[in-house]
PDB file of C-alpha atoms in Angstrom:
ATOM      1  CA  MET W   1       0.000   0.000   0.000  1.00 47.00           C
ATOM      2  CA  SER W   2       1.321   3.441  -0.869  1.00 56.00           C
ATOM      3  CA  ASP W   3       1.745   5.998   1.909  1.00 65.00           C
ATOM      4  CA  GLU W   4      -0.519   8.527   0.304  1.00 81.00           C
ATOM      5  CA  THR W   5      -4.193   8.014   1.156  1.00 88.00           C
ATOM      6  CA  ARG W   6      -6.438   7.543  -1.846  1.00 93.00           C
ATOM      7  CA  LYS W   7      -9.231  10.106  -2.051  1.00 96.00           C
ATOM      8  CA  ILE W   8     -12.632   9.875  -3.645  1.00 96.00           C
ATOM      9  CA  ALA W   9     -15.390  12.463  -3.965  1.00 97.00           C
ATOM     10  CA  PHE W  10     -19.033  11.977  -4.900  1.00 97.00           C
ATOM     11  CA  ILE W  11     -21.330  14.647  -6.272  1.00 97.00           C
ATOM     12  CA  CYS W  12     -24.930  13.708  -5.476  1.00 96.00           C
ATOM     13  CA  SER W  13     -27.310  15.623  -7.723  1.00 96.00           C
ATOM     14  CA  LYS W  14     -30.377  13.403  -7.616  1.00 95.00           C
ATOM     15  CA  GLY W  15     -33.143  13.103  -5.049  1.00 93.00           C
ATOM     16  CA  THR W  16     -34.798   9.838  -6.017  1.00 93.00           C
ATOM     17  CA  LEU W  17     -34.498   6.734  -3.902  1.00 91.00           C
ATOM     18  CA  ASP W  18     -32.602   4.737  -6.512  1.00 91.00           C
ATOM     19  CA  MET W  19     -30.084   7.510  -7.152  1.00 94.00           C
ATOM     20  CA  ALA W  20     -29.433   8.061  -3.446  1.00 94.00           C
ATOM     21  CA  TYR W  21     -27.832   4.695  -2.899  1.00 94.00           C
ATOM     22  CA  PRO W  22     -24.857   4.527  -5.309  1.00 94.00           C
ATOM     23  CA  ALA W  23     -22.805   7.135  -3.452  1.00 93.00           C
ATOM     24  CA  LEU W  24     -23.751   5.624  -0.107  1.00 95.00           C
ATOM     25  CA  ILE W  25     -22.759   2.095  -1.057  1.00 94.00           C
ATOM     26  CA  MET W  26     -19.547   3.086  -2.808  1.00 95.00           C
ATOM     27  CA  GLY W  27     -18.666   5.693  -0.205  1.00 95.00           C
ATOM     28  CA  TRP W  28     -19.149   3.198   2.610  1.00 93.00           C
ATOM     29  CA  ALA W  29     -17.027   0.633   0.783  1.00 91.00           C
ATOM     30  CA  ALA W  30     -14.360   3.303   0.305  1.00 93.00           C
ATOM     31  CA  LEU W  31     -14.355   4.165   4.021  1.00 92.00           C
ATOM     32  CA  GLY W  32     -14.111   0.475   4.844  1.00 89.00           C
ATOM     33  CA  ASN W  33     -11.031   0.283   2.633  1.00 88.00           C
ATOM     34  CA  GLY W  34      -9.332   3.266   4.212  1.00 90.00           C
ATOM     35  CA  ILE W  35     -10.093   5.739   1.422  1.00 93.00           C
ATOM     36  CA  ASP W  36     -10.805   9.387   2.232  1.00 95.00           C
ATOM     37  CA  VAL W  37     -14.426  10.229   1.283  1.00 96.00           C
ATOM     38  CA  THR W  38     -16.052  13.574   0.513  1.00 96.00           C
ATOM     39  CA  VAL W  39     -19.665  13.948  -0.641  1.00 96.00           C
ATOM     40  CA  PHE W  40     -21.079  17.130  -2.155  1.00 96.00           C
ATOM     41  CA  PHE W  41     -24.863  17.417  -2.364  1.00 96.00           C
ATOM     42  CA  THR W  42     -26.332  19.651  -5.031  1.00 96.00           C
ATOM     43  CA  PHE W  43     -29.683  20.337  -6.717  1.00 96.00           C
ATOM     44  CA  TRP W  44     -32.120  17.450  -6.109  1.00 96.00           C
ATOM     45  CA  GLY W  45     -29.413  15.719  -4.111  1.00 95.00           C
ATOM     46  CA  MET W  46     -30.236  18.242  -1.371  1.00 95.00           C
ATOM     47  CA  ASP W  47     -33.238  16.048  -0.549  1.00 94.00           C
ATOM     48  CA  MET W  48     -30.842  13.387   0.678  1.00 94.00           C
ATOM     49  CA  ILE W  49     -29.560  15.621   3.463  1.00 95.00           C
ATOM     50  CA  THR W  50     -32.679  17.661   4.242  1.00 94.00           C
ATOM     51  CA  LYS W  51     -34.218  16.399   7.499  1.00 93.00           C
ATOM     52  CA  ASP W  52     -37.798  16.725   6.268  1.00 93.00           C
ATOM     53  CA  ARG W  53     -37.099  14.942   2.989  1.00 92.00           C
ATOM     54  CA  VAL W  54     -34.520  12.233   3.574  1.00 92.00           C
ATOM     55  CA  ASP W  55     -37.002   9.662   4.859  1.00 92.00           C
ATOM     56  CA  HIS W  56     -39.435  10.393   2.034  1.00 91.00           C
ATOM     57  CA  LEU W  57     -37.307   9.831  -1.060  1.00 90.00           C
ATOM     58  CA  GLU W  58     -39.356   8.215  -3.789  1.00 91.00           C
ATOM     59  CA  LEU W  59     -39.079   6.158  -6.920  1.00 89.00           C
ATOM     60  CA  ALA W  60     -41.481   6.944  -9.766  1.00 87.00           C
ATOM     61  CA  PRO W  61     -42.272   4.179 -12.262  1.00 84.00           C
ATOM     62  CA  VAL W  62     -43.264   6.718 -14.953  1.00 85.00           C
ATOM     63  CA  GLY W  63     -40.603   7.171 -17.589  1.00 81.00           C
ATOM     64  CA  ASN W  64     -38.435   4.559 -15.915  1.00 79.00           C
ATOM     65  CA  THR W  65     -37.849   2.129 -18.744  1.00 75.00           C
ATOM     66  CA  SER W  66     -35.481   0.060 -16.647  1.00 73.00           C
ATOM     67  CA  MET W  67     -37.997  -0.732 -13.977  1.00 74.00           C
ATOM     68  CA  LYS W  68     -38.403  -4.387 -14.801  1.00 74.00           C
ATOM     69  CA  MET W  69     -37.431  -5.864 -11.478  1.00 69.00           C
ATOM     70  CA  SER W  70     -39.113  -8.873  -9.953  1.00 69.00           C
ATOM     71  CA  MET W  71     -42.099  -7.809  -7.908  1.00 67.00           C
ATOM     72  CA  MET W  72     -43.363  -9.520  -4.792  1.00 65.00           C
ATOM     73  CA  GLY W  73     -41.492 -12.684  -5.660  1.00 71.00           C
ATOM     74  CA  MET W  74     -42.845 -12.681  -9.223  1.00 72.00           C
ATOM     75  CA  HIS W  75     -40.326 -12.597 -12.032  1.00 75.00           C
ATOM     76  CA  THR W  76     -41.703 -10.215 -14.589  1.00 71.00           C
ATOM     77  CA  GLY W  77     -39.154 -10.938 -17.276  1.00 73.00           C
ATOM     78  CA  ASN W  78     -39.134  -8.129 -19.793  1.00 74.00           C
ATOM     79  CA  LEU W  79     -42.336  -6.573 -18.506  1.00 75.00           C
ATOM     80  CA  GLY W  80     -42.227  -3.548 -16.272  1.00 75.00           C
ATOM     81  CA  ILE W  81     -44.888  -1.249 -14.892  1.00 77.00           C
ATOM     82  CA  PRO W  82     -46.417   0.297 -18.061  1.00 79.00           C
ATOM     83  CA  ASN W  83     -46.081   4.079 -18.158  1.00 80.00           C
ATOM     84  CA  ILE W  84     -49.823   4.457 -18.527  1.00 83.00           C
ATOM     85  CA  LEU W  85     -50.314   2.687 -15.188  1.00 82.00           C
ATOM     86  CA  GLY W  86     -47.467   4.634 -13.645  1.00 82.00           C
ATOM     87  CA  ILE W  87     -49.538   7.805 -13.773  1.00 84.00           C
ATOM     88  CA  LEU W  88     -52.245   6.338 -11.558  1.00 87.00           C
ATOM     89  CA  PRO W  89     -52.440   7.793  -8.059  1.00 89.00           C
ATOM     90  CA  GLY W  90     -50.461   5.677  -5.625  1.00 90.00           C
ATOM     91  CA  MET W  91     -48.144   4.112  -8.180  1.00 88.00           C
ATOM     92  CA  THR W  92     -45.121   6.107  -7.016  1.00 89.00           C
ATOM     93  CA  ALA W  93     -45.857   5.150  -3.417  1.00 91.00           C
ATOM     94  CA  PHE W  94     -46.217   1.530  -4.520  1.00 88.00           C
ATOM     95  CA  ALA W  95     -42.914   1.483  -6.423  1.00 87.00           C
ATOM     96  CA  THR W  96     -41.188   3.260  -3.537  1.00 91.00           C
ATOM     97  CA  LYS W  97     -42.491   0.780  -0.989  1.00 91.00           C
ATOM     98  CA  LEU W  98     -41.419  -2.117  -3.184  1.00 87.00           C
ATOM     99  CA  MET W  99     -37.881  -0.766  -3.516  1.00 88.00           C
ATOM    100  CA  LYS W 100     -37.579   0.130   0.179  1.00 91.00           C
ATOM    101  CA  ASP W 101     -38.683  -3.374   1.165  1.00 90.00           C
ATOM    102  CA  LYS W 102     -36.173  -4.953  -1.201  1.00 87.00           C
ATOM    103  CA  ILE W 103     -33.385  -2.738   0.145  1.00 88.00           C
ATOM    104  CA  ALA W 104     -34.316  -3.578   3.736  1.00 89.00           C
ATOM    105  CA  ALA W 105     -34.401  -7.288   2.900  1.00 87.00           C
ATOM    106  CA  LEU W 106     -30.734  -7.034   1.907  1.00 85.00           C
ATOM    107  CA  GLU W 107     -30.060  -5.506   5.337  1.00 84.00           C
ATOM    108  CA  VAL W 108     -29.052  -2.242   3.730  1.00 89.00           C
ATOM    109  CA  PRO W 109     -30.037   0.646   6.021  1.00 92.00           C
ATOM    110  CA  PRO W 110     -32.383   3.503   5.047  1.00 93.00           C
ATOM    111  CA  VAL W 111     -30.743   6.629   3.575  1.00 94.00           C
ATOM    112  CA  SER W 112     -30.798   8.696   6.784  1.00 93.00           C
ATOM    113  CA  GLU W 113     -29.178   5.934   8.836  1.00 92.00           C
ATOM    114  CA  PHE W 114     -26.672   5.274   6.066  1.00 93.00           C
ATOM    115  CA  LEU W 115     -25.627   8.932   5.991  1.00 95.00           C
ATOM    116  CA  GLN W 116     -25.109   8.846   9.752  1.00 94.00           C
ATOM    117  CA  MET W 117     -22.916   5.761   9.348  1.00 92.00           C
ATOM    118  CA  MET W 118     -20.919   7.572   6.680  1.00 94.00           C
ATOM    119  CA  ALA W 119     -20.447  10.634   8.901  1.00 95.00           C
ATOM    120  CA  ASP W 120     -19.447   8.409  11.836  1.00 93.00           C
ATOM    121  CA  GLY W 121     -16.971   6.665   9.571  1.00 92.00           C
ATOM    122  CA  GLY W 122     -15.313   9.974   8.772  1.00 93.00           C
ATOM    123  CA  ALA W 123     -16.910  10.931   5.446  1.00 95.00           C
ATOM    124  CA  LYS W 124     -17.122  14.679   4.924  1.00 96.00           C
ATOM    125  CA  LEU W 125     -20.589  15.740   3.802  1.00 96.00           C
ATOM    126  CA  TYR W 126     -21.143  19.181   2.282  1.00 96.00           C
ATOM    127  CA  ALA W 127     -24.163  21.066   0.985  1.00 95.00           C
ATOM    128  CA  CYS W 128     -23.886  23.149  -2.188  1.00 95.00           C
ATOM    129  CA  LYS W 129     -24.108  26.890  -1.537  1.00 93.00           C
ATOM    130  CA  MET W 130     -25.963  27.688  -4.736  1.00 94.00           C
ATOM    131  CA  SER W 131     -28.552  24.973  -4.126  1.00 94.00           C
ATOM    132  CA  VAL W 132     -29.015  26.189  -0.562  1.00 92.00           C
ATOM    133  CA  ASP W 133     -29.782  29.670  -1.908  1.00 92.00           C
ATOM    134  CA  LEU W 134     -31.923  28.337  -4.731  1.00 93.00           C
ATOM    135  CA  MET W 135     -34.057  26.180  -2.471  1.00 92.00           C
ATOM    136  CA  GLU W 136     -34.053  28.654   0.398  1.00 93.00           C
ATOM    137  CA  LEU W 137     -32.593  26.183   2.859  1.00 93.00           C
ATOM    138  CA  LYS W 138     -30.539  26.786   6.017  1.00 92.00           C
ATOM    139  CA  LYS W 139     -27.857  24.774   7.792  1.00 92.00           C
ATOM    140  CA  GLU W 140     -30.466  23.828  10.444  1.00 93.00           C
ATOM    141  CA  ASP W 141     -32.534  22.099   7.760  1.00 94.00           C
ATOM    142  CA  PHE W 142     -29.823  19.499   7.263  1.00 94.00           C
ATOM    143  CA  ILE W 143     -29.110  16.250   9.068  1.00 93.00           C
ATOM    144  CA  ASP W 144     -26.316  16.336  11.657  1.00 91.00           C
ATOM    145  CA  GLY W 145     -23.656  14.733   9.480  1.00 91.00           C
ATOM    146  CA  VAL W 146     -23.497  17.714   7.116  1.00 94.00           C
ATOM    147  CA  GLN W 147     -20.395  19.678   8.055  1.00 93.00           C
ATOM    148  CA  ALA W 148     -20.867  22.899   6.129  1.00 94.00           C
ATOM    149  CA  ILE W 149     -22.366  24.753   3.207  1.00 95.00           C
ATOM    150  CA  VAL W 150     -19.651  25.286   0.643  1.00 95.00           C
ATOM    151  CA  THR W 151     -19.246  26.832  -2.799  1.00 94.00           C
ATOM    152  CA  ALA W 152     -18.262  24.876  -5.877  1.00 93.00           C
ATOM    153  CA  ALA W 153     -14.813  26.448  -5.692  1.00 93.00           C
ATOM    154  CA  ASP W 154     -14.433  25.390  -2.041  1.00 94.00           C
ATOM    155  CA  PHE W 155     -15.342  21.872  -3.055  1.00 93.00           C
ATOM    156  CA  MET W 156     -12.693  21.905  -5.770  1.00 93.00           C
ATOM    157  CA  ASP W 157     -10.075  23.036  -3.231  1.00 93.00           C
ATOM    158  CA  MET W 158     -11.119  20.330  -0.784  1.00 92.00           C
ATOM    159  CA  THR W 159     -10.950  17.524  -3.293  1.00 93.00           C
ATOM    160  CA  GLU W 160      -7.576  18.150  -4.837  1.00 92.00           C
ATOM    161  CA  GLY W 161      -6.187  14.854  -6.066  1.00 92.00           C
ATOM    162  CA  ALA W 162      -9.460  12.988  -5.493  1.00 94.00           C
ATOM    163  CA  GLN W 163     -11.231  10.742  -7.949  1.00 94.00           C
ATOM    164  CA  MET W 164     -14.641  12.217  -8.783  1.00 95.00           C
ATOM    165  CA  VAL W 165     -17.901  10.393  -9.221  1.00 96.00           C
ATOM    166  CA  PHE W 166     -20.926  12.359 -10.440  1.00 97.00           C
ATOM    167  CA  ILE W 167     -24.312  10.875  -9.681  1.00 95.00           C
TER     168      ILE W 167
ATOM    169  CA  MET R   1      -1.268 -19.594  -3.125  1.00 69.00           C
ATOM    170  CA  THR R   2       1.819 -19.022  -1.015  1.00 87.00           C
ATOM    171  CA  THR R   3       2.776 -19.752   2.528  1.00 86.00           C
ATOM    172  CA  ARG R   4       4.515 -17.562   5.028  1.00 87.00           C
ATOM    173  CA  VAL R   5       5.662 -17.797   8.609  1.00 88.00           C
ATOM    174  CA  ILE R   6       3.761 -15.620  11.078  1.00 85.00           C
ATOM    175  CA  ALA R   7       4.494 -15.889  14.795  1.00 81.00           C
ATOM    176  CA  ASN R   8       6.517 -19.077  14.222  1.00 81.00           C
ATOM    177  CA  LYS R   9       3.705 -20.786  12.361  1.00 83.00           C
ATOM    178  CA  THR R  10       3.558 -21.534   8.641  1.00 86.00           C
ATOM    179  CA  VAL R  11       0.216 -20.472   7.207  1.00 85.00           C
ATOM    180  CA  ALA R  12      -1.295 -20.249   3.722  1.00 85.00           C
ATOM    181  CA  VAL R  13      -1.979 -16.731   2.466  1.00 86.00           C
ATOM    182  CA  ASN R  14      -3.367 -15.264  -0.749  1.00 89.00           C
ATOM    183  CA  ASP R  15      -1.602 -12.599  -2.795  1.00 87.00           C
ATOM    184  CA  GLU R  16      -3.302  -9.827  -0.832  1.00 86.00           C
ATOM    185  CA  GLY R  17      -1.932 -11.199   2.423  1.00 86.00           C
ATOM    186  CA  PHE R  18      -5.192 -12.640   3.753  1.00 90.00           C
ATOM    187  CA  MET R  19      -5.009 -16.043   5.396  1.00 89.00           C
ATOM    188  CA  ILE R  20      -6.690 -18.761   3.384  1.00 88.00           C
ATOM    189  CA  ASN R  21      -7.407 -21.264   6.125  1.00 87.00           C
ATOM    190  CA  PRO R  22      -9.021 -19.622   9.195  1.00 88.00           C
ATOM    191  CA  ALA R  23      -8.278 -22.777  11.203  1.00 88.00           C
ATOM    192  CA  GLU R  24      -4.548 -21.954  11.074  1.00 88.00           C
ATOM    193  CA  TRP R  25      -5.154 -18.702  12.957  1.00 90.00           C
ATOM    194  CA  THR R  26      -3.852 -18.137  16.460  1.00 91.00           C
ATOM    195  CA  LYS R  27      -3.953 -15.139  18.787  1.00 91.00           C
ATOM    196  CA  GLU R  28      -0.205 -14.723  18.316  1.00 90.00           C
ATOM    197  CA  ILE R  29      -0.752 -14.468  14.565  1.00 91.00           C
ATOM    198  CA  ALA R  30      -3.391 -11.793  15.173  1.00 92.00           C
ATOM    199  CA  VAL R  31      -0.881  -9.750  17.162  1.00 92.00           C
ATOM    200  CA  GLU R  32       1.663  -9.952  14.332  1.00 90.00           C
ATOM    201  CA  LEU R  33      -0.883  -9.145  11.597  1.00 91.00           C
ATOM    202  CA  ALA R  34      -2.117  -6.207  13.659  1.00 92.00           C
ATOM    203  CA  LYS R  35       1.423  -4.802  13.740  1.00 91.00           C
ATOM    204  CA  GLU R  36       1.518  -5.038   9.955  1.00 90.00           C
ATOM    205  CA  GLU R  37      -1.741  -3.076   9.892  1.00 89.00           C
ATOM    206  CA  SER R  38      -0.161  -0.282  11.983  1.00 89.00           C
ATOM    207  CA  LEU R  39      -1.761  -1.422  15.235  1.00 91.00           C
ATOM    208  CA  PRO R  40       1.149  -1.979  17.624  1.00 91.00           C
ATOM    209  CA  GLU R  41      -1.093  -2.954  20.519  1.00 91.00           C
ATOM    210  CA  LEU R  42      -4.385  -4.819  20.683  1.00 92.00           C
ATOM    211  CA  THR R  43      -6.593  -3.652  23.549  1.00 93.00           C
ATOM    212  CA  PRO R  44      -9.522  -5.600  25.074  1.00 93.00           C
ATOM    213  CA  GLU R  45     -11.793  -3.533  22.773  1.00 92.00           C
ATOM    214  CA  HIS R  46      -9.854  -4.747  19.725  1.00 94.00           C
ATOM    215  CA  TRP R  47     -10.108  -8.325  20.963  1.00 95.00           C
ATOM    216  CA  LYS R  48     -13.836  -8.021  21.461  1.00 93.00           C
ATOM    217  CA  VAL R  49     -14.219  -7.188  17.746  1.00 94.00           C
ATOM    218  CA  ILE R  50     -11.689  -9.803  16.627  1.00 95.00           C
ATOM    219  CA  GLU R  51     -13.383 -12.511  18.662  1.00 94.00           C
ATOM    220  CA  PHE R  52     -16.760 -11.535  17.245  1.00 94.00           C
ATOM    221  CA  CYS R  53     -15.346 -11.741  13.707  1.00 94.00           C
ATOM    222  CA  ARG R  54     -13.764 -15.115  14.392  1.00 94.00           C
ATOM    223  CA  LYS R  55     -17.016 -16.530  15.733  1.00 92.00           C
ATOM    224  CA  ASP R  56     -19.131 -15.010  12.998  1.00 91.00           C
ATOM    225  CA  GLY R  57     -16.664 -15.896  10.253  1.00 90.00           C
ATOM    226  CA  LEU R  58     -16.352 -19.510  11.295  1.00 88.00           C
ATOM    227  CA  THR R  59     -20.134 -19.875  11.443  1.00 89.00           C
ATOM    228  CA  SER R  60     -20.930 -18.198   8.137  1.00 88.00           C
ATOM    229  CA  GLY R  61     -17.761 -19.120   6.280  1.00 85.00           C
ATOM    230  CA  LYS R  62     -16.995 -15.508   5.364  1.00 87.00           C
ATOM    231  CA  ALA R  63     -15.699 -12.380   7.022  1.00 90.00           C
ATOM    232  CA  PRO R  64     -18.462 -10.175   8.466  1.00 90.00           C
ATOM    233  CA  THR R  65     -19.010  -6.835   6.766  1.00 90.00           C
ATOM    234  CA  LEU R  66     -18.479  -3.593   8.641  1.00 90.00           C
ATOM    235  CA  ARG R  67     -22.222  -3.087   8.930  1.00 89.00           C
ATOM    236  CA  ARG R  68     -22.672  -6.582  10.331  1.00 90.00           C
ATOM    237  CA  ILE R  69     -20.022  -5.895  12.968  1.00 91.00           C
ATOM    238  CA  THR R  70     -21.528  -2.561  14.009  1.00 91.00           C
ATOM    239  CA  SER R  71     -25.084  -3.901  14.067  1.00 89.00           C
ATOM    240  CA  THR R  72     -24.382  -7.108  15.993  1.00 89.00           C
ATOM    241  CA  ALA R  73     -21.086  -6.931  17.901  1.00 87.00           C
ATOM    242  CA  GLY R  74     -22.070  -4.071  20.201  1.00 87.00           C
ATOM    243  CA  VAL R  75     -19.521  -1.659  18.770  1.00 92.00           C
ATOM    244  CA  THR R  76     -20.466   1.599  17.038  1.00 93.00           C
ATOM    245  CA  THR R  77     -19.280   2.792  13.641  1.00 93.00           C
ATOM    246  CA  LYS R  78     -17.277   5.563  15.316  1.00 93.00           C
ATOM    247  CA  GLU R  79     -15.584   3.075  17.637  1.00 94.00           C
ATOM    248  CA  MET R  80     -14.737   0.773  14.731  1.00 94.00           C
ATOM    249  CA  PHE R  81     -13.025   3.576  12.843  1.00 94.00           C
ATOM    250  CA  ALA R  82     -11.186   4.596  16.018  1.00 93.00           C
ATOM    251  CA  LEU R  83     -10.071   1.039  16.829  1.00 93.00           C
ATOM    252  CA  PHE R  84      -9.090   0.108  13.274  1.00 93.00           C
ATOM    253  CA  PRO R  85      -8.394   3.400  11.517  1.00 91.00           C
ATOM    254  CA  LYS R  86      -8.127   3.620   7.748  1.00 89.00           C
ATOM    255  CA  GLY R  87     -10.088   0.680   6.503  1.00 88.00           C
ATOM    256  CA  PRO R  88     -11.647  -1.176   9.444  1.00 91.00           C
ATOM    257  CA  ALA R  89     -13.488  -3.754   7.313  1.00 87.00           C
ATOM    258  CA  LYS R  90     -10.422  -5.120   5.585  1.00 89.00           C
ATOM    259  CA  LYS R  91      -8.121  -4.667   8.557  1.00 92.00           C
ATOM    260  CA  VAL R  92     -10.139  -6.586  11.075  1.00 93.00           C
ATOM    261  CA  ALA R  93     -10.855  -9.370   8.584  1.00 93.00           C
ATOM    262  CA  ARG R  94      -7.162  -9.785   7.876  1.00 92.00           C
ATOM    263  CA  ILE R  95      -6.179  -9.718  11.560  1.00 94.00           C
ATOM    264  CA  SER R  96      -8.893 -12.281  12.306  1.00 93.00           C
ATOM    265  CA  GLY R  97      -7.471 -14.677   9.737  1.00 91.00           C
ATOM    266  CA  LEU R  98     -10.515 -14.429   7.499  1.00 91.00           C
ATOM    267  CA  GLY R  99     -10.841 -13.508   3.820  1.00 86.00           C
ATOM    268  CA  LYS R 100     -11.798 -10.089   2.536  1.00 85.00           C
ATOM    269  CA  PRO R 101     -15.409  -9.199   3.436  1.00 84.00           C
ATOM    270  CA  GLU R 102     -17.625 -10.039   0.455  1.00 81.00           C
ATOM    271  CA  GLY R 103     -20.768  -8.005   1.143  1.00 78.00           C
ATOM    272  CA  CYS R 104     -21.137  -4.405  -0.019  1.00 80.00           C
ATOM    273  CA  VAL R 105     -22.489  -2.910   3.173  1.00 81.00           C
TER     274      VAL R 105
END
């Protein structure tokens, strides 16, 4: 192993349930391997760190052509939830529940708990200044693990030499 | 597969330095492997985690993931990163004579 610590940075720009997990899983794996982790939340990614939103992230079946996962133990093959059904009231809640149950069955924690684990493991979590202004949020609106509100330039300074992953 | 001598015992290791046969593990080996992982001294807290990993690993046949350790061994995430800094998952698995943890979380 080289003496210099490897660094990785994630930019989380999405606020849907499925797009919340990649940075969490990879970031956690990185921490477990001794890699320095920084996560920058921007635009819809702000939902991941906003106290009122983090436990209500959703997954909409409309326009999601990849949503052909097995449902309730039934293998649907190449059939997903048709878009026309996806617009029915309750379909987003249904798809969200399905995904949350599948995630829990794998013993993967919910997003809020996962972020706390990341913070406890030493990951640095930052909120994007422009998004904070845009969405009229304050530091108090964020979960405890968020260290600060920083500008894009600050983030660039903080992640010198890091590998970047944009989600 | 290669073998090497750790704490006066010849054991089989893979190319990443993880022991292949957990049955060859001894506490003396753990002490030596810990030194290689920049942990000069193993405290009772370290041993508590190592013993949990040994027990869990021998039952399941694989090294427990970090999440499994923190959710079942009575040690918090913060404590794990303090006890085994810079890569607790891999470090504790290697010191416990188990393979690399296979789960993602």
